[in-house]
Short mmCIF file of N, CA, C and O and ligand atoms in Angstrom, two decimals:
data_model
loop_
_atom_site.label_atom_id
_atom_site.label_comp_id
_atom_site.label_asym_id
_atom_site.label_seq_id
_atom_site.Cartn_x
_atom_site.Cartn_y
_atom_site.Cartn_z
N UNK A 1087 115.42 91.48 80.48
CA UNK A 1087 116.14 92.60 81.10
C UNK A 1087 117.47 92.16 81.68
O UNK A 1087 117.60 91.87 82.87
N UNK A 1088 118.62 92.10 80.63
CA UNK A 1088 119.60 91.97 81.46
C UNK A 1088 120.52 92.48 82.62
O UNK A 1088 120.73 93.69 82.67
N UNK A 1089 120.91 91.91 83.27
CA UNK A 1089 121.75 92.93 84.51
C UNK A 1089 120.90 93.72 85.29
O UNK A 1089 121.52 94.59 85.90
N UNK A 1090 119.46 93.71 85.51
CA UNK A 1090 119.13 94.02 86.10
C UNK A 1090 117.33 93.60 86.72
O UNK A 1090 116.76 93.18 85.71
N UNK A 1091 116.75 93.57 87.41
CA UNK A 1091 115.48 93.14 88.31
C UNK A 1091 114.37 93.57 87.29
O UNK A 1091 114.79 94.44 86.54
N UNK A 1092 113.38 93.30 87.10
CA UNK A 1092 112.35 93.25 86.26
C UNK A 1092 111.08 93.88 87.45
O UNK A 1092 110.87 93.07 88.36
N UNK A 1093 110.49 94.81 87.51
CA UNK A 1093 109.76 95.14 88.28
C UNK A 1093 108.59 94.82 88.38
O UNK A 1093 107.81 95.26 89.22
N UNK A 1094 108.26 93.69 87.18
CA UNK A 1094 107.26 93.29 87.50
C UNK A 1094 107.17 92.08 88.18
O UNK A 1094 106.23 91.54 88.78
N UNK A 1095 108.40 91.73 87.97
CA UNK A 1095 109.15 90.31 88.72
C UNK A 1095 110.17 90.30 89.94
O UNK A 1095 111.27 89.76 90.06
N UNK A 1096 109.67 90.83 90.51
CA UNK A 1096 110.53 91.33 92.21
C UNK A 1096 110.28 89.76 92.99
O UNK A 1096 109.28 89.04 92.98
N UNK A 1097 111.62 89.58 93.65
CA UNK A 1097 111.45 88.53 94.19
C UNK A 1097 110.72 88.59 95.41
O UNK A 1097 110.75 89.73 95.88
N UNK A 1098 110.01 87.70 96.15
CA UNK A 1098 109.54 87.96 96.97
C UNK A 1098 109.84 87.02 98.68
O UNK A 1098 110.02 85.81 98.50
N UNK A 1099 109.87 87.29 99.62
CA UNK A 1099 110.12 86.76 100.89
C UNK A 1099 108.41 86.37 101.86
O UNK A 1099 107.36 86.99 101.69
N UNK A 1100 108.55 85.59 102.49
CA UNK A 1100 107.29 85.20 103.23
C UNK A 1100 108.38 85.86 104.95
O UNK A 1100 109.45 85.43 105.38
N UNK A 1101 107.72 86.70 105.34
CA UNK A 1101 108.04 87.30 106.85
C UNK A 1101 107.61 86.52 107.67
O UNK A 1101 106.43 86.35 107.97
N UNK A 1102 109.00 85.72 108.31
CA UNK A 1102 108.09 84.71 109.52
C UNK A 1102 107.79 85.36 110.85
O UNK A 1102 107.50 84.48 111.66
N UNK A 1103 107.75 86.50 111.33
CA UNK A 1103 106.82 87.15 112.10
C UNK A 1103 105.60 87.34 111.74
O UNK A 1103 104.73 86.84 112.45
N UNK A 1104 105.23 88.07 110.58
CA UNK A 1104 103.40 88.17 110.26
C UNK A 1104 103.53 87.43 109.51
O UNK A 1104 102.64 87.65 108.69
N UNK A 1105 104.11 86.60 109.19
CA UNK A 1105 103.46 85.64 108.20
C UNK A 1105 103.02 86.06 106.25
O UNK A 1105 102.46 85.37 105.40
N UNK A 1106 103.58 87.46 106.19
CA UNK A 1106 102.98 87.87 105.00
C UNK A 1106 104.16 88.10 104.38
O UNK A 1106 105.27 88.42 104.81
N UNK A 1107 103.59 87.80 102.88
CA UNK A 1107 104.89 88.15 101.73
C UNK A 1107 105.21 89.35 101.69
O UNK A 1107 104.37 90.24 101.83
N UNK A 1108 106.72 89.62 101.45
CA UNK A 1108 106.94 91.05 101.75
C UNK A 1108 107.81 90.84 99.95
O UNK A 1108 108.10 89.75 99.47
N UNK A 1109 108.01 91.97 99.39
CA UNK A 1109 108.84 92.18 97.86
C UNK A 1109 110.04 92.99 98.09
O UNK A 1109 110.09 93.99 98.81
N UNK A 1110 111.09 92.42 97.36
CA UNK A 1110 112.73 93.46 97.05
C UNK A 1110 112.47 94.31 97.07
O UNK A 1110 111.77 94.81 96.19
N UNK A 1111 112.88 94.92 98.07
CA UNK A 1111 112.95 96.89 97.89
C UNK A 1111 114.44 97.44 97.62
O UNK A 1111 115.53 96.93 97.88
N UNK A 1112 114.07 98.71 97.00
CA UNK A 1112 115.82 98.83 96.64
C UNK A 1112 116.67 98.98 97.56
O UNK A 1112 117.83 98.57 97.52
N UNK A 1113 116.14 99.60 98.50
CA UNK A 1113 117.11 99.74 99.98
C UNK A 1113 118.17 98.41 100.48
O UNK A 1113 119.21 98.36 101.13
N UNK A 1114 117.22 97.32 99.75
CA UNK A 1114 117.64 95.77 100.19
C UNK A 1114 118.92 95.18 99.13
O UNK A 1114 119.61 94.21 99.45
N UNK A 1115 119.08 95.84 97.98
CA UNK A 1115 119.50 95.42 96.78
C UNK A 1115 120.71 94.80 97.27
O UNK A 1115 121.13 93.72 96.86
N UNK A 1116 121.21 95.48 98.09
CA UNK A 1116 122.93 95.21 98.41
C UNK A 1116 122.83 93.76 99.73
O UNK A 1116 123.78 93.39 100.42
N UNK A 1117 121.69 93.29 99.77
CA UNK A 1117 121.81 92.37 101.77
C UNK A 1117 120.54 91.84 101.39
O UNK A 1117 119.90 91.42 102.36
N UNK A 1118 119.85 91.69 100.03
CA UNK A 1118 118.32 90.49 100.14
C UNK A 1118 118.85 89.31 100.47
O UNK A 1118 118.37 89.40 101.60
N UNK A 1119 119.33 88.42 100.50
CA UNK A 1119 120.10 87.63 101.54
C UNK A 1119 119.83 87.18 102.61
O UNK A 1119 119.34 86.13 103.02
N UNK A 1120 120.27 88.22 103.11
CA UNK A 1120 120.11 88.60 104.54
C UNK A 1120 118.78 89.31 105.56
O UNK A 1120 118.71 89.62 106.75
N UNK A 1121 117.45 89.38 103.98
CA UNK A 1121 116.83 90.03 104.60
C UNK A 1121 115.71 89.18 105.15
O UNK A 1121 114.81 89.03 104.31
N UNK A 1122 115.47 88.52 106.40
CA UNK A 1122 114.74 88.03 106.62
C UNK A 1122 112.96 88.32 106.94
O UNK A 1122 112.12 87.46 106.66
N UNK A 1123 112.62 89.52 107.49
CA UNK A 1123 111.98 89.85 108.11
C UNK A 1123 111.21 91.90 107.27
O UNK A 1123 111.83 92.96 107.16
N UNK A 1124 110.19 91.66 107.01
CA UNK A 1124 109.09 92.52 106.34
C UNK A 1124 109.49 93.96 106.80
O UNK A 1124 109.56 94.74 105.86
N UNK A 1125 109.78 94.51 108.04
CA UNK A 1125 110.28 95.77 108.52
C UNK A 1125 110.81 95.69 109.88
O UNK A 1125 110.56 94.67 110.51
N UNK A 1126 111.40 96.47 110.33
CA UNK A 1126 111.85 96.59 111.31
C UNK A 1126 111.09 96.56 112.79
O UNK A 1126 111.56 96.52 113.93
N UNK A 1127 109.96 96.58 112.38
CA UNK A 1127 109.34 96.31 113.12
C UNK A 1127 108.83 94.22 113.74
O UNK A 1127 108.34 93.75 114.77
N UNK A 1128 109.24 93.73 112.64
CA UNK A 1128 109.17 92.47 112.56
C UNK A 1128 110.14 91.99 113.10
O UNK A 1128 109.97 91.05 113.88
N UNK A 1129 111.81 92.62 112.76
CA UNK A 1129 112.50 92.15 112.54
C UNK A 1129 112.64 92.55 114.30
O UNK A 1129 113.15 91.63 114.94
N UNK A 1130 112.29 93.70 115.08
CA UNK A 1130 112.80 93.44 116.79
C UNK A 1130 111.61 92.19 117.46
O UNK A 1130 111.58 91.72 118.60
N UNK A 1131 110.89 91.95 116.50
CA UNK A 1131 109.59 91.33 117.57
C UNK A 1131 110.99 89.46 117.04
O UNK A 1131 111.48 88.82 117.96
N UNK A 1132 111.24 89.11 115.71
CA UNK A 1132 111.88 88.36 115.32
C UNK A 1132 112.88 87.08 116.24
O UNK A 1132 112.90 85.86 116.40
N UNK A 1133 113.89 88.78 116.82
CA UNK A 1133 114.76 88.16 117.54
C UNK A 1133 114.63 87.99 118.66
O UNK A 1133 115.49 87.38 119.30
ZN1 LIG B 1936 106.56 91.01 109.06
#
């Protein structure tokens, strides 16, 4: 699949607040990078 994410192959992140793998969501497409943390809820307990 060129130029674009394979959905069966989503990259995936380990959330170091719970500890659990979280997957690319499209919301993220533009800042996975940057996305450290599973939801927002992780991400205020995080900082
Ligand atoms: Zn989390």
């Amino acid at each position: 699949m060129p130029g674009g994410v394979a959905k069966r192959d989503l990259p995936t992140k380990t959330c170091p607040v719970c500890q659990r793998p979280f997957a690319w969501r499209k919301k993220w497409e533009r800042d996975w990078e940057n996305v450290l943390y599973c939801s927002d809820r992780c991400r205020r307990k995080g900082k």
